[in-house]
Coordinates of C-alpha atoms in Angstrom, one line a residue:
M1 CA 1.4 15.6 8.9
S2 CA 4.7 15.1 10.6
A3 CA 6.1 12.8 13.3
G4 CA 8.8 15.3 14.2
P5 CA 12.2 16.3 12.8
D6 CA 13.8 13.0 13.8
F7 CA 11.4 10.8 11.8
N8 CA 12.0 9.8 8.2
Y9 CA 9.3 8.6 5.8
L10 CA 10.6 5.9 3.5
W11 CA 8.6 4.5 0.6
A12 CA 8.9 1.3 -1.5
D13 CA 6.1 -0.4 -3.3
G14 CA 8.2 -3.4 -4.4
V15 CA 7.2 -2.8 -8.1
K16 CA 8.1 0.7 -9.2
V17 CA 10.2 1.6 -6.2
K18 CA 12.1 -1.5 -5.0
K19 CA 14.7 0.3 -2.8
P20 CA 13.1 2.6 -0.1
I21 CA 13.4 6.3 -0.9
K22 CA 13.1 9.2 1.5
V23 CA 10.0 11.2 1.0
S24 CA 8.1 14.0 2.8
A25 CA 5.0 13.1 4.9
P26 CA 2.5 14.5 2.3
Q27 CA 4.4 12.6 -0.5
Y28 CA 4.2 9.4 1.6
V29 CA 0.4 9.8 2.0
E30 CA 0.0 10.5 -1.7
L31 CA 2.1 7.5 -2.7
L32 CA 0.3 5.3 -0.2
M33 CA -3.2 6.3 -1.4
T34 CA -2.2 5.8 -5.0
W35 CA -0.7 2.3 -4.2
V36 CA -3.8 1.3 -2.2
E37 CA -6.1 2.5 -5.0
N38 CA -4.1 0.5 -7.6
Q39 CA -4.3 -2.6 -5.3
L40 CA -8.1 -2.3 -5.0
N41 CA -8.5 -1.8 -8.7
D42 CA -6.5 -4.9 -9.6
E43 CA -9.0 -7.4 -10.9
D44 CA -6.5 -10.3 -10.3
L45 CA -6.3 -9.4 -6.6
F46 CA -9.9 -8.3 -6.0
P47 CA -11.9 -10.2 -8.6
T48 CA -15.4 -8.8 -9.4
E49 CA -16.6 -11.7 -11.6
L50 CA -18.8 -14.3 -9.9
G51 CA -16.9 -17.5 -9.4
K52 CA -13.4 -16.1 -10.0
P53 CA -11.2 -17.2 -7.1
F54 CA -9.1 -14.9 -5.0
P55 CA -5.4 -15.3 -5.3
K56 CA -3.4 -17.3 -2.8
H57 CA -1.6 -14.2 -1.6
F58 CA -4.8 -12.3 -1.0
Q59 CA -4.8 -12.3 2.8
Q60 CA -1.1 -11.3 2.9
T61 CA -1.7 -8.4 0.5
V62 CA -4.7 -7.1 2.5
Q63 CA -2.6 -7.3 5.7
V64 CA 0.0 -5.1 4.1
I65 CA -2.7 -2.7 2.9
F66 CA -4.1 -2.4 6.5
K67 CA -0.6 -2.1 8.0
R68 CA 0.4 0.7 5.8
L69 CA -2.9 2.6 6.2
F70 CA -2.7 2.1 10.0
R71 CA 0.7 3.9 10.0
V72 CA -0.9 7.0 8.5
Y73 CA -4.2 7.0 10.5
A74 CA -2.8 5.9 13.9

């Protein structure tokens, strides 16, 4: 995966990596997939117990997940 020699991949998850770092395309995909998996496994963000409410920032977080995945698959 590469968008050409003039394109840089920058990664920041806002938790472990607050300031964007330059990574290769394969590293970006690996970091993204790990980050998405962690988001999906977060019981506070995606509750699995019946009656437990979704957090107020749920929609915003899901939008970020889709935006980042779209950058890879587009």
